[in-house]
Structures are given as C-alpha cells and as structure tokens.
Backbone as ProteinMPNN parsed JSONL, in Angstrom:
{"seq_chain_A": "MKGTNFCSSAMACFYMMIRNPAAWSALTYISYIMFFLGKGLIVTASAWLTYILTQYALPNIQQPLVPAIANGLWAYLCASLFLGIFDFSAMAILQCFCVNYELGGTCYTPDALVDFIDQLEE", "coords_chain_A": {"N_chain_A": [[-1.979, 7.288, -19.706], [-3.701, 8.263, -21.522], [-2.279, 8.564, -23.845], [-0.523, 10.774, -24.201], [2.409, 12.897, -24.013], [5.114, 12.705, -21.597], [5.348, 15.053, -19.924], [2.955, 16.568, -20.258], [1.187, 14.661, -19.325], [2.004, 14.339, -16.669], [1.339, 16.745, -15.704], [-1.349, 16.833, -16.092], [-2.102, 14.742, -14.278], [-1.229, 15.909, -11.881], [-3.036, 18.107, -11.671], [-5.342, 16.647, -11.592], [-4.994, 15.396, -9.08], [-5.09, 17.773, -7.521], [-7.754, 18.452, -7.902], [-9.107, 16.37, -6.57], [-8.582, 16.251, -3.601], [-9.474, 15.014, -1.221], [-9.718, 12.258, -1.605], [-7.02, 11.536, -2.291], [-5.78, 12.305, 0.048], [-6.977, 10.675, 1.946], [-6.205, 8.164, 0.984], [-3.383, 8.394, 1.44], [-3.22, 8.511, 4.216], [-4.464, 6.034, 4.991], [-2.671, 4.281, 3.659], [-0.349, 4.849, 5.188], [-1.155, 3.878, 7.697], [-1.548, 1.205, 7.084], [0.994, 0.481, 6.296], [2.402, 0.811, 8.696], [1.066, -1.003, 10.546], [1.331, -3.325, 9.107], [4.102, -3.713, 8.741], [4.942, -3.792, 11.401], [3.536, -6.065, 12.36], [4.545, -8.129, 10.784], [7.309, -8.003, 11.232], [7.45, -8.371, 13.952], [6.139, -10.897, 14.377], [7.8, -12.502, 12.883], [10.351, -12.16, 14.13], [9.69, -13.041, 16.72], [8.882, -15.737, 16.315], [11.312, -16.786, 15.34], [12.946, -16.457, 17.63], [11.565, -18.088, 19.461], [11.819, -20.625, 18.105], [14.608, -20.98, 17.919], [15.258, -20.998, 20.615], [14.004, -23.18, 21.703], [13.95, -25.334, 19.904], [16.515, -25.545, 18.941], [18.679, -26.04, 21.107], [21.424, -25.747, 21.446], [22.197, -23.175, 20.632], [23.454, -20.364, 22.017], [22.673, -17.67, 22.373], [19.669, -16.878, 21.604], [18.599, -14.518, 20.888], [20.05, -13.101, 19.057], [19.875, -14.356, 16.373], [17.191, -13.84, 16.105], [16.965, -11.034, 16.043], [18.421, -10.639, 13.698], [16.835, -11.877, 11.844], [14.541, -10.362, 12.131], [15.42, -7.948, 11.069], [15.768, -8.613, 8.441], [13.213, -9.443, 7.797], [11.93, -6.85, 8.015], [13.066, -5.629, 5.829], [11.957, -7.216, 3.638], [9.203, -6.867, 4.2], [8.957, -4.122, 3.845], [9.474, -3.872, 1.003], [7.384, -5.428, -0.098], [5.047, -4.174, 0.834], [5.475, -1.699, -0.208], [4.935, -2.228, -2.882], [2.214, -2.702, -2.63], [1.289, -0.157, -1.894], [1.979, 1.364, -4.107], [0.341, 0.145, -6.082], [-2.198, 0.64, -5.054], [-2.268, 3.456, -5.24], [-2.192, 3.712, -8.028], [-4.57, 2.416, -8.824], [-6.425, 4.163, -7.622], [-5.829, 6.414, -9.216], [-6.685, 5.641, -11.7], [-9.405, 5.214, -11.201], [-10.221, 7.84, -10.587], [-9.63, 9.155, -13.057], [-11.471, 7.709, -14.73], [-13.81, 8.381, -13.488], [-13.866, 11.212, -14.066], [-14.099, 11.139, -16.751], [-16.667, 10.352, -17.246], [-17.41, 7.918, -16.413], [-18.954, 5.561, -17.184], [-18.49, 4.036, -19.516], [-16.161, 2.364, -19.358], [-16.366, 1.22, -16.866], [-16.581, -1.324, -14.54], [-19.447, -3.44, -13.965], [-20.044, -3.682, -11.214], [-19.207, -1.3, -10.146], [-20.64, 0.776, -11.269], [-23.024, 1.611, -10.012], [-21.97, 2.784, -7.678], [-20.477, 4.978, -8.713], [-22.585, 6.43, -9.86], [-23.82, 7.155, -7.48], [-21.993, 8.974, -6.477], [-22.222, 11.076, -8.161], [-24.603, 12.249, -7.507]], "CA_chain_A": [[-3.187, 6.576, -19.949], [-4.443, 8.899, -22.607], [-1.37, 8.546, -24.984], [0.198, 11.992, -24.315], [3.782, 12.789, -23.523], [5.235, 12.655, -20.057], [5.226, 16.348, -19.214], [1.562, 16.907, -20.16], [0.542, 13.636, -18.557], [2.336, 14.649, -15.36], [0.604, 17.977, -15.341], [-2.774, 16.424, -16.012], [-2.213, 14.009, -13.118], [-1.128, 16.829, -10.802], [-4.172, 18.809, -11.604], [-6.376, 15.648, -11.106], [-4.814, 15.221, -7.634], [-5.586, 18.871, -6.902], [-9.224, 18.404, -7.943], [-9.515, 15.337, -5.737], [-7.632, 16.139, -2.447], [-9.854, 14.156, -0.154], [-9.369, 10.932, -2.01], [-5.535, 11.308, -2.211], [-5.397, 12.391, 1.488], [-7.485, 9.378, 2.563], [-5.325, 7.117, 0.588], [-2.123, 8.579, 1.996], [-3.331, 8.157, 5.612], [-4.728, 4.607, 5.028], [-1.387, 3.582, 3.342], [0.528, 4.979, 6.317], [-1.576, 2.974, 8.731], [-1.287, -0.222, 6.654], [2.482, 0.321, 6.38], [2.826, 0.749, 10.143], [0.548, -2.232, 11.04], [1.823, -4.464, 8.313], [5.52, -3.893, 9.047], [5.002, -4.191, 12.773], [3.048, -7.446, 12.49], [5.473, -9.024, 10.07], [8.67, -8.056, 11.887], [7.275, -8.893, 15.319], [5.85, -12.252, 14.172], [9.06, -13.175, 12.388], [11.425, -12.228, 15.161], [9.229, -13.91, 17.833], [9.009, -17.08, 15.897], [12.751, -17.118, 15.322], [13.397, -16.568, 18.974], [11.021, -19.376, 19.997], [12.453, -21.778, 17.419], [16.042, -21.182, 18.292], [15.394, -21.271, 22.044], [13.483, -24.544, 22.111], [14.23, -26.419, 18.864], [17.944, -25.642, 18.809], [19.153, -25.644, 22.442], [22.842, -25.516, 21.439], [22.429, -21.78, 20.362], [23.511, -19.706, 23.334], [21.954, -16.431, 22.412], [18.643, -16.859, 20.552], [18.173, -13.172, 20.462], [20.85, -12.647, 17.893], [19.242, -14.676, 15.115], [15.87, -13.212, 16.107], [17.156, -9.623, 15.551], [18.84, -10.62, 12.306], [15.72, -12.215, 11.055], [13.733, -9.192, 12.118], [15.899, -6.905, 10.113], [15.488, -9.178, 7.032], [11.706, -9.339, 7.632], [11.651, -5.478, 7.818], [13.316, -5.307, 4.391], [10.984, -7.816, 2.851], [7.986, -6.233, 4.407], [8.961, -2.795, 3.092], [9.365, -4.111, -0.386], [6.069, -5.94, -0.574], [4.103, -3.164, 1.18], [5.654, -0.648, -1.218], [4.123, -2.595, -4.143], [0.83, -2.449, -2.262], [1.092, 1.331, -1.882], [2.005, 1.821, -5.489], [-0.882, -0.318, -6.772], [-3.402, 1.411, -4.542], [-2.325, 4.749, -5.94], [-2.504, 3.451, -9.492], [-6.044, 2.095, -8.894], [-7.084, 5.392, -7.395], [-5.699, 7.35, -10.338], [-7.54, 5.087, -12.775], [-10.785, 5.529, -10.776], [-10.429, 9.298, -10.751], [-9.78, 9.392, -14.525], [-12.697, 7.099, -15.213], [-14.884, 9.249, -12.953], [-13.844, 12.497, -14.767], [-14.493, 10.781, -18.191], [-18.083, 10.085, -17.298], [-17.542, 6.759, -15.547], [-19.754, 4.471, -17.429], [-18.098, 3.185, -20.674], [-15.178, 1.357, -19.001], [-16.539, 0.893, -15.515], [-17.21, -2.639, -14.275], [-20.813, -3.286, -13.495], [-20.155, -3.488, -9.77], [-18.881, 0.139, -9.71], [-21.512, 1.775, -11.846], [-23.903, 2.214, -8.913], [-21.177, 3.577, -6.828], [-20.188, 6.164, -9.372], [-23.805, 7.102, -9.888], [-24.172, 7.858, -6.22], [-21.089, 10.053, -6.331], [-22.66, 12.29, -8.988], [-25.784, 12.807, -6.891]], "C_chain_A": [[-3.954, 7.117, -21.06], [-3.548, 8.955, -23.839], [-0.709, 9.876, -25.196], [1.536, 11.841, -23.796], [3.847, 12.895, -22.103], [4.859, 13.93, -19.452], [3.73, 16.769, -19.148], [0.791, 15.966, -19.309], [0.805, 13.923, -17.039], [1.538, 15.855, -14.916], [-0.837, 17.703, -15.208], [-2.952, 15.609, -14.706], [-2.049, 14.871, -11.909], [-2.416, 17.561, -10.595], [-5.382, 17.819, -11.158], [-6.232, 15.417, -9.589], [-5.344, 16.573, -6.839], [-7.122, 18.916, -6.863], [-9.811, 17.35, -6.981], [-8.711, 15.177, -4.432], [-8.149, 15.184, -1.366], [-9.558, 12.708, -0.4], [-7.864, 10.612, -1.8], [-5.071, 11.39, -0.685], [-5.802, 11.106, 2.254], [-6.531, 8.226, 2.199], [-3.928, 7.203, 1.218], [-2.225, 8.154, 3.556], [-3.625, 6.64, 5.806], [-3.417, 3.859, 4.636], [-0.394, 3.687, 4.461], [0.116, 3.999, 7.429], [-1.32, 1.467, 8.39], [0.168, -0.477, 6.688], [2.911, -0.03, 7.821], [2.337, -0.591, 10.66], [1.169, -3.463, 10.415], [3.314, -4.763, 8.687], [5.623, -4.391, 10.479], [4.581, -5.578, 12.954], [4.051, -8.41, 11.903], [6.781, -9.185, 10.798], [8.456, -8.709, 13.281], [7.064, -10.425, 15.191], [7.137, -13.063, 13.813], [10.149, -13.308, 13.456], [10.975, -13.134, 16.342], [9.325, -15.332, 17.476], [10.433, -17.669, 15.79], [13.293, -17.343, 16.747], [12.862, -17.846, 19.661], [11.668, -20.598, 19.446], [13.876, -22.0, 17.771], [16.207, -21.494, 19.757], [14.995, -22.682, 22.368], [13.873, -25.619, 21.133], [15.796, -26.565, 18.686], [18.648, -25.171, 20.125], [20.63, -25.436, 22.402], [23.141, -24.014, 21.093], [22.442, -21.1, 21.726], [22.747, -18.41, 23.468], [20.879, -16.413, 21.299], [18.151, -15.489, 20.142], [18.89, -12.643, 19.257], [20.236, -13.078, 16.61], [17.817, -14.057, 14.985], [15.983, -11.795, 15.579], [17.585, -9.675, 14.086], [17.703, -11.009, 11.352], [14.667, -11.064, 11.066], [14.096, -8.154, 11.195], [15.553, -7.342, 8.68], [13.964, -9.145, 6.836], [11.255, -7.896, 7.423], [11.906, -5.086, 6.297], [12.288, -5.866, 3.461], [9.616, -7.192, 2.92], [7.801, -4.892, 3.708], [8.796, -2.98, 1.602], [7.946, -4.439, -0.842], [4.984, -4.916, -0.246], [4.271, -1.989, 0.302], [4.903, -0.918, -2.476], [2.645, -2.451, -3.769], [0.422, -1.025, -2.431], [1.046, 1.815, -3.23], [0.755, 1.348, -6.263], [-2.096, 0.36, -6.262], [-3.491, 2.807, -5.196], [-2.7, 4.726, -7.432], [-4.065, 3.182, -9.659], [-6.822, 3.384, -8.623], [-7.068, 6.348, -8.494], [-6.58, 6.869, -11.453], [-9.056, 5.403, -12.415], [-11.083, 6.989, -10.92], [-10.515, 9.703, -12.203], [-11.074, 8.831, -15.086], [-13.903, 7.919, -14.688], [-15.028, 10.537, -13.717], [-14.302, 12.325, -16.196], [-15.986, 10.502, -18.247], [-18.393, 8.757, -16.502], [-18.472, 5.63, -15.866], [-19.275, 3.52, -18.58], [-17.111, 2.069, -20.216], [-15.244, 0.851, -17.665], [-17.102, -0.483, -15.417], [-18.585, -2.434, -13.679], [-20.999, -3.094, -12.007], [-19.899, -2.045, -9.323], [-19.803, 1.146, -10.302], [-22.44, 2.446, -10.836], [-23.17, 3.186, -8.034], [-20.853, 4.91, -7.414], [-21.442, 7.058, -9.594], [-24.16, 7.759, -8.599], [-23.198, 9.012, -5.956], [-21.594, 11.356, -7.121], [-23.966, 12.916, -8.394], [-25.558, 13.897, -5.928]], "O_chain_A": [[-4.854, 6.427, -21.539], [-4.054, 9.391, -24.873], [-0.329, 10.139, -26.337], [1.862, 10.817, -23.195], [2.853, 13.133, -21.417], [4.082, 13.924, -18.497], [3.28, 17.267, -18.115], [-0.154, 16.369, -18.631], [-0.104, 13.755, -16.226], [1.111, 15.904, -13.762], [-1.507, 18.25, -14.333], [-3.976, 15.823, -14.057], [-2.713, 14.584, -10.914], [-2.884, 17.652, -9.46], [-6.284, 18.228, -10.427], [-7.235, 15.261, -8.892], [-5.908, 16.506, -5.747], [-7.705, 19.375, -5.881], [-10.981, 17.481, -6.619], [-8.203, 14.088, -4.167], [-7.34, 14.591, -0.653], [-9.178, 11.991, 0.527], [-7.497, 9.587, -1.225], [-4.164, 10.69, -0.235], [-5.057, 10.568, 3.073], [-6.13, 7.435, 3.053], [-3.338, 6.162, 1.506], [-1.32, 7.487, 4.058], [-3.065, 6.034, 6.72], [-3.106, 2.856, 5.278], [0.351, 2.738, 4.702], [0.978, 3.36, 8.033], [-0.956, 0.641, 9.227], [0.58, -1.569, 7.079], [3.639, -0.984, 8.093], [3.167, -1.317, 11.206], [1.479, -4.462, 11.065], [3.696, -5.911, 8.91], [6.35, -5.352, 10.731], [5.257, -6.287, 13.699], [4.357, -9.43, 12.521], [7.302, -10.286, 10.974], [9.269, -9.535, 13.696], [7.771, -11.178, 15.859], [7.45, -14.112, 14.376], [10.758, -14.359, 13.657], [11.777, -13.892, 16.888], [9.824, -16.117, 18.283], [10.696, -18.832, 16.095], [14.009, -18.311, 17.006], [13.596, -18.568, 20.335], [12.035, -21.51, 20.186], [14.305, -23.145, 17.908], [17.163, -22.168, 20.143], [15.6, -23.315, 23.234], [14.108, -26.754, 21.55], [16.276, -27.636, 18.314], [19.138, -24.045, 20.208], [21.111, -24.91, 23.406], [24.293, -23.614, 21.259], [21.503, -21.267, 22.504], [22.235, -18.085, 24.539], [21.157, -15.978, 20.181], [17.394, -15.33, 19.184], [18.358, -11.812, 18.521], [20.062, -12.217, 15.747], [17.336, -13.797, 13.882], [15.176, -11.386, 14.744], [17.154, -8.833, 13.298], [17.627, -10.534, 10.219], [13.985, -10.855, 10.063], [13.243, -7.516, 10.579], [15.114, -6.548, 7.847], [13.509, -8.826, 5.738], [10.271, -7.69, 6.711], [11.137, -4.38, 5.645], [11.775, -5.158, 2.595], [8.942, -6.997, 1.909], [6.773, -4.559, 3.117], [8.004, -2.26, 0.995], [7.395, -3.86, -1.778], [4.041, -4.804, -1.029], [3.288, -1.291, 0.054], [4.312, -0.025, -3.082], [1.873, -2.07, -4.649], [-0.615, -0.704, -3.012], [0.174, 2.619, -3.56], [0.185, 2.126, -7.029], [-2.994, 0.637, -7.057], [-4.547, 3.272, -5.625], [-3.402, 5.586, -7.964], [-4.707, 3.712, -10.566], [-7.789, 3.67, -9.33], [-8.053, 7.035, -8.763], [-7.195, 7.704, -12.117], [-9.833, 5.807, -13.28], [-12.179, 7.329, -11.366], [-11.373, 10.507, -12.568], [-11.713, 9.508, -15.891], [-14.889, 8.105, -15.401], [-16.148, 10.957, -14.01], [-14.836, 13.258, -16.795], [-16.505, 10.428, -19.36], [-19.502, 8.556, -16.007], [-18.784, 4.814, -14.999], [-19.629, 2.341, -18.591], [-17.242, 0.932, -20.668], [-14.347, 0.122, -17.242], [-18.036, -0.807, -16.151], [-18.868, -1.444, -13.004], [-21.95, -2.451, -11.561], [-20.331, -1.634, -8.246], [-19.773, 2.303, -9.884], [-22.609, 3.665, -10.819], [-23.67, 4.258, -7.691], [-20.935, 5.915, -6.709], [-21.356, 8.284, -9.523], [-24.757, 8.836, -8.607], [-23.567, 9.956, -5.257], [-21.372, 12.499, -6.722], [-24.347, 14.02, -8.784], [-26.513, 14.426, -5.359]]}, "name": "protein", "num_of_chains": 1, "seq": "MKGTNFCSSAMACFYMMIRNPAAWSALTYISYIMFFLGKGLIVTASAWLTYILTQYALPNIQQPLVPAIANGLWAYLCASLFLGIFDFSAMAILQCFCVNYELGGTCYTPDALVDFIDQLEE"}
C-alpha cells in the first residue's frame, strides 16, 4: 500500500497486527462465526430443498437422499469459496483501516468514518 518491496511490507503488516491485536482477534472470531453459520445455512437449505423437490416433484426417483447429499456437498464447496472471498475482503478492509488510523486518519477517510476515528483517539 505504501510502495515498498514485499519483505518490508510483510514486516510492516506483521508489526501493525501486533500493535492492534484486539481488532485482528475480533475479526478472526467474527469470521469464524460467519463461516460456520453461513456454510451451515447454505448447505442445509440447499440439501433440504433438493430433498423436497426430488421427493415431491420427481416421484420416479427412488432415493431422494442421494441427490440431496450430492447437492449438499456441491453447496459446501460453493459456500466455502464465496465465504473465503468475504473473509479475505474483511481482512483487507481492516488492514486499510488500521493503516489509515496510524497515518492520522483524516486525509483519506470518508466523511462517515471521521467521527469514528476521532472517538478512537480520545
């Protein structure tokens, strides 16, 4: 973000994470909860709807549980990929916020966040 090489940027990011352990810990726990709830909801809803549709809409299928399980596995893969992007973007946003806060937090901050950063400094 500052135009330095990879090693010095990685070291700066590591020390920034050390200076803000509460924010990174909170993000880790919230991400874990969102992963668990999101994957569980997506897989359960997908498998349940597949089971209901195959049982009632397609009566010639003898075992509606088999396509429901297959669709549940596919839904788990898709949910993992999409929620992984959510996790990565949340970490990137938090890193940008921490860098902006350490730089003073007023020149590149949107107007909606200026009051929040001012409250953090008090």
